[in-house]
Structures are given as C-alpha cells and as structure tokens.
PDB file of C-alpha atoms in Angstrom:
ATOM      1  CA  MET A   1      93.630 -79.594  -7.619  1.00  0.00           C
ATOM      2  CA  THR A   2      94.176 -78.139  -4.226  1.00  0.00           C
ATOM      3  CA  ILE A   3      91.865 -79.024  -1.273  1.00  0.00           C
ATOM      4  CA  GLU A   4      90.425 -75.241  -1.625  1.00  0.00           C
ATOM      5  CA  LEU A   5      89.684 -75.536  -5.191  1.00  0.00           C
ATOM      6  CA  THR A   6      87.493 -78.600  -4.121  1.00  0.00           C
ATOM      7  CA  LEU A   7      85.761 -76.720  -1.469  1.00  0.00           C
ATOM      8  CA  LEU A   8      84.905 -74.017  -4.065  1.00  0.00           C
ATOM      9  CA  ALA A   9      83.681 -76.786  -6.423  1.00  0.00           C
ATOM     10  CA  CYS A  10      81.328 -78.131  -3.686  1.00  0.00           C
ATOM     11  CA  THR A  11      80.728 -74.540  -3.180  1.00  0.00           C
ATOM     12  CA  LEU A  12      78.932 -74.722  -6.179  1.00  0.00           C
ATOM     13  CA  LEU A  13      76.625 -77.334  -5.905  1.00  0.00           C
ATOM     14  CA  LEU A  14      75.336 -75.911  -3.067  1.00  0.00           C
ATOM     15  CA  ALA A  15      74.499 -72.885  -4.672  1.00  0.00           C
ATOM     16  CA  LEU A  16      73.390 -75.103  -7.619  1.00  0.00           C
ATOM     17  CA  PHE A  17      71.385 -77.277  -4.876  1.00  0.00           C
ATOM     18  CA  GLN A  18      69.826 -73.931  -3.566  1.00  0.00           C
ATOM     19  CA  ILE A  19      68.046 -72.864  -6.680  1.00  0.00           C
ATOM     20  CA  MET A  20      66.988 -75.809  -7.611  1.00  0.00           C
ATOM     21  CA  LEU A  21      65.030 -75.955  -3.813  1.00  0.00           C
ATOM     22  CA  THR A  22      63.756 -72.661  -3.968  1.00  0.00           C
ATOM     23  CA  ALA A  23      62.594 -73.409  -7.359  1.00  0.00           C
ATOM     24  CA  ALA A  24      60.532 -76.286  -6.213  1.00  0.00           C
ATOM     25  CA  LEU A  25      59.221 -74.386  -3.790  1.00  0.00           C
ATOM     26  CA  ARG A  26      57.875 -71.545  -5.577  1.00  0.00           C
ATOM     27  CA  THR A  27      56.438 -74.329  -7.873  1.00  0.00           C
ATOM     28  CA  ARG A  28      54.406 -76.123  -5.570  1.00  0.00           C
ATOM     29  CA  GLU A  29      52.971 -72.951  -4.387  1.00  0.00           C
ATOM     30  CA  THR A  30      52.730 -70.698  -7.825  1.00  0.00           C
ATOM     31  CA  GLY A  31      51.752 -74.186 -10.033  1.00  0.00           C
ATOM     32  CA  THR A  32      53.715 -74.838 -13.247  1.00  0.00           C
ATOM     33  CA  ASP A  33      52.271 -72.015 -15.600  1.00  0.00           C
ATOM     34  CA  TYR A  34      54.187 -68.655 -14.290  1.00  0.00           C
ATOM     35  CA  ASN A  35      57.040 -71.315 -13.737  1.00  0.00           C
ATOM     36  CA  THR A  36      57.639 -72.408 -17.568  1.00  0.00           C
ATOM     37  CA  GLY A  37      55.849 -69.229 -19.064  1.00  0.00           C
ATOM     38  CA  PRO A  38      57.501 -65.864 -19.481  1.00  0.00           C
ATOM     39  CA  ARG A  39      57.594 -64.494 -16.549  1.00  0.00           C
ATOM     40  CA  ASP A  40      56.771 -61.262 -17.675  1.00  0.00           C
ATOM     41  CA  THR A  41      55.195 -59.857 -14.867  1.00  0.00           C
ATOM     42  CA  GLU A  42      56.287 -60.388 -10.654  1.00  0.00           C
ATOM     43  CA  GLY A  43      53.525 -63.600 -10.502  1.00  0.00           C
ATOM     44  CA  PRO A  44      51.530 -64.341  -7.626  1.00  0.00           C
ATOM     45  CA  PRO A  45      53.059 -64.021  -3.942  1.00  0.00           C
ATOM     46  CA  VAL A  46      55.025 -67.099  -2.143  1.00  0.00           C
ATOM     47  CA  GLY A  47      54.383 -68.477   0.999  1.00  0.00           C
ATOM     48  CA  VAL A  48      57.008 -67.476   4.418  1.00  0.00           C
ATOM     49  CA  LEU A  49      59.586 -70.358   3.518  1.00  0.00           C
ATOM     50  CA  THR A  50      59.894 -69.992   0.068  1.00  0.00           C
ATOM     51  CA  GLY A  51      60.549 -66.547   0.315  1.00  0.00           C
ATOM     52  CA  ARG A  52      63.342 -66.802   2.490  1.00  0.00           C
ATOM     53  CA  MET A  53      64.384 -69.332   0.478  1.00  0.00           C
ATOM     54  CA  GLN A  54      64.527 -66.672  -2.404  1.00  0.00           C
ATOM     55  CA  ARG A  55      66.495 -64.447  -0.007  1.00  0.00           C
ATOM     56  CA  ALA A  56      68.974 -66.541   1.437  1.00  0.00           C
ATOM     57  CA  GLN A  57      69.232 -67.795  -2.008  1.00  0.00           C
ATOM     58  CA  LYS A  58      70.477 -64.711  -3.251  1.00  0.00           C
ATOM     59  CA  ASN A  59      72.113 -63.511   0.711  1.00  0.00           C
ATOM     60  CA  LEU A  60      74.588 -66.635  -0.852  1.00  0.00           C
ATOM     61  CA  PHE A  61      75.056 -65.117  -4.545  1.00  0.00           C
ATOM     62  CA  GLU A  62      75.964 -61.379  -3.333  1.00  0.00           C
ATOM     63  CA  THR A  63      79.911 -62.901  -1.856  1.00  0.00           C
ATOM     64  CA  LEU A  64      79.555 -65.904  -4.234  1.00  0.00           C
ATOM     65  CA  PRO A  65      81.863 -64.014  -6.800  1.00  0.00           C
ATOM     66  CA  LEU A  66      84.003 -62.932  -3.859  1.00  0.00           C
ATOM     67  CA  PHE A  67      84.533 -66.222  -2.840  1.00  0.00           C
ATOM     68  CA  ILE A  68      85.262 -67.922  -6.860  1.00  0.00           C
ATOM     69  CA  ALA A  69      88.243 -64.891  -7.243  1.00  0.00           C
ATOM     70  CA  ALA A  70      89.396 -65.482  -3.891  1.00  0.00           C
ATOM     71  CA  VAL A  71      90.208 -69.032  -4.010  1.00  0.00           C
ATOM     72  CA  LEU A  72      91.135 -68.579  -8.039  1.00  0.00           C
ATOM     73  CA  ILE A  73      93.624 -66.078  -6.470  1.00  0.00           C
ATOM     74  CA  VAL A  74      94.892 -68.321  -4.097  1.00  0.00           C
ATOM     75  CA  ALA A  75      95.206 -71.077  -6.570  1.00  0.00           C
ATOM     76  CA  ILE A  76      96.251 -69.572  -9.049  1.00  0.00           C
ATOM     77  CA  ALA A  77      98.897 -67.621  -7.380  1.00  0.00           C
ATOM     78  CA  GLN A  78     100.137 -70.622  -5.757  1.00  0.00           C
ATOM     79  CA  ARG A  79      99.232 -69.297  -1.607  1.00  0.00           C
ATOM     80  CA  GLU A  80      97.237 -71.630  -0.398  1.00  0.00           C
ATOM     81  CA  SER A  81      98.094 -72.322   3.155  1.00  0.00           C
ATOM     82  CA  THR A  82      96.008 -73.632   6.451  1.00  0.00           C
ATOM     83  CA  LEU A  83      95.181 -69.614   6.549  1.00  0.00           C
ATOM     84  CA  SER A  84      93.140 -70.466   3.086  1.00  0.00           C
ATOM     85  CA  LEU A  85      91.782 -73.847   3.910  1.00  0.00           C
ATOM     86  CA  LEU A  86      90.349 -72.491   6.837  1.00  0.00           C
ATOM     87  CA  GLY A  87      88.798 -70.349   5.438  1.00  0.00           C
ATOM     88  CA  CYS A  88      87.285 -72.232   2.922  1.00  0.00           C
ATOM     89  CA  TRP A  89      85.899 -74.662   5.197  1.00  0.00           C
ATOM     90  CA  MET A  90      84.304 -72.009   7.487  1.00  0.00           C
ATOM     91  CA  TYR A  91      82.535 -70.366   4.181  1.00  0.00           C
ATOM     92  CA  LEU A  92      81.332 -73.430   3.143  1.00  0.00           C
ATOM     93  CA  LEU A  93      80.334 -74.754   6.162  1.00  0.00           C
ATOM     94  CA  ALA A  94      78.739 -71.701   7.059  1.00  0.00           C
ATOM     95  CA  ARG A  95      76.563 -71.373   4.487  1.00  0.00           C
ATOM     96  CA  ILE A  96      75.521 -74.947   4.451  1.00  0.00           C
ATOM     97  CA  ALA A  97      74.747 -73.924   7.979  1.00  0.00           C
ATOM     98  CA  TYR A  98      72.997 -71.474   7.128  1.00  0.00           C
ATOM     99  CA  LEU A  99      70.100 -72.288   4.565  1.00  0.00           C
ATOM    100  CA  PRO A 100      68.500 -74.196   7.161  1.00  0.00           C
ATOM    101  CA  LEU A 101      68.677 -70.927  10.010  1.00  0.00           C
ATOM    102  CA  TYR A 102      66.940 -69.106   7.477  1.00  0.00           C
ATOM    103  CA  ALA A 103      64.394 -71.315   6.831  1.00  0.00           C
ATOM    104  CA  ALA A 104      63.451 -71.483   9.981  1.00  0.00           C
ATOM    105  CA  GLY A 105      63.561 -68.431  10.511  1.00  0.00           C
ATOM    106  CA  VAL A 106      66.405 -68.777  13.738  1.00  0.00           C
ATOM    107  CA  PRO A 107      67.497 -64.605  13.850  1.00  0.00           C
ATOM    108  CA  VAL A 108      70.458 -64.168  15.784  1.00  0.00           C
ATOM    109  CA  VAL A 109      72.004 -67.498  15.091  1.00  0.00           C
ATOM    110  CA  ARG A 110      71.454 -66.798  11.363  1.00  0.00           C
ATOM    111  CA  SER A 111      73.029 -63.285  11.585  1.00  0.00           C
ATOM    112  CA  LEU A 112      76.110 -65.239  13.272  1.00  0.00           C
ATOM    113  CA  THR A 113      76.165 -67.205  11.203  1.00  0.00           C
ATOM    114  CA  TRP A 114      76.767 -65.308   8.047  1.00  0.00           C
ATOM    115  CA  LEU A 115      79.163 -63.447  10.050  1.00  0.00           C
ATOM    116  CA  VAL A 116      81.893 -66.437   9.952  1.00  0.00           C
ATOM    117  CA  SER A 117      81.080 -67.381   6.098  1.00  0.00           C
ATOM    118  CA  VAL A 118      82.627 -63.431   5.753  1.00  0.00           C
ATOM    119  CA  ALA A 119      85.166 -64.262   7.903  1.00  0.00           C
ATOM    120  CA  GLY A 120      86.208 -67.215   6.378  1.00  0.00           C
ATOM    121  CA  LEU A 121      86.285 -64.958   3.026  1.00  0.00           C
ATOM    122  CA  LEU A 122      88.774 -62.744   4.522  1.00  0.00           C
ATOM    123  CA  LEU A 123      90.665 -65.882   5.617  1.00  0.00           C
ATOM    124  CA  VAL A 124      91.117 -66.508   2.207  1.00  0.00           C
ATOM    125  CA  ILE A 125      91.306 -63.373   1.098  1.00  0.00           C
ATOM    126  CA  ALA A 126      93.976 -62.608   3.498  1.00  0.00           C
ATOM    127  CA  ALA A 127      95.834 -65.497   2.589  1.00  0.00           C
ATOM    128  CA  THR A 128      97.058 -64.133  -0.717  1.00  0.00           C
ATOM    129  CA  PHE A 129      98.464 -61.517   1.100  1.00  0.00           C
ATOM    130  CA  PHE A 130     100.700 -63.739   4.141  1.00  0.00           C
ATOM    131  CA  THR A 131     100.951 -66.680   2.054  1.00  0.00           C
ATOM    132  CA  PRO A 132     104.097 -66.429   1.069  1.00  0.00           C
ATOM    133  CA  ALA A 133     105.129 -67.470  -2.856  1.00  0.00           C
TER     134      ALA A 133
END
C-alpha cells in the first residue's frame, strides 16, 4: 500500500474520531433520550463547544470526498510523487490542527489552517496531471 493510501486511511480515522467526539458531546449535553430516539425534530439546542464540533465535522465532510477521490486517482493511475505525498501530509496535518483550533474559537489561524488543507488537496490533484506515469 502506498503512503498516500495510508494517509488517506489516517484521514478516515480522523473523520470517525470527529463523528464520535461530536456525538459524545451532544449526548452529554442533551441526554440519551434524544440520541437514541428517532430524531424527528431538530432537538434541543447545543452549547458552544458542541456547535463548533458539529461545524468542524461538516467542514471536514465538505472536502473529504474530494480528497478521497484525488488520492484514489493518484493510486490507480500510479502517479504517486513528492507532490502527492506532500499534499496528503498537508491535508491530514491541517485537518488535525483544525479541530482544536475550531474548538478553541481561534478565528484567523483556523481559517489559514483550512487553506493549508485545501492547498494540500490541490497538490494531490496536481500530481495526477504533472507526475509522469
């Protein structure tokens, strides 16, 4: 397995962690009745931290499908290179850093971290075009 695919697997573990963390925070705030029920309604309002974690999770899920596709294209087309490797590391590390920054409410650095993750994604995509087969 390539390093890029390993980093993709690590990113999926991060996504699972964010899902579980957000669910645990919400359950702690709203109780198990809502969480185990049919959730037909919006549910009780959540606190600041849980709201931030929900938004951070949503933010990850906006670019995660693109990252998955880009890494799979690089792997299938055998276009792994320094460019794709750097891009994967940038995406993963920026997404890891993004979570505590969002939780702490750090505004500008959080946005710059998001830009680093997008730049990493763009590098992986670029590797499909600029890495010789």
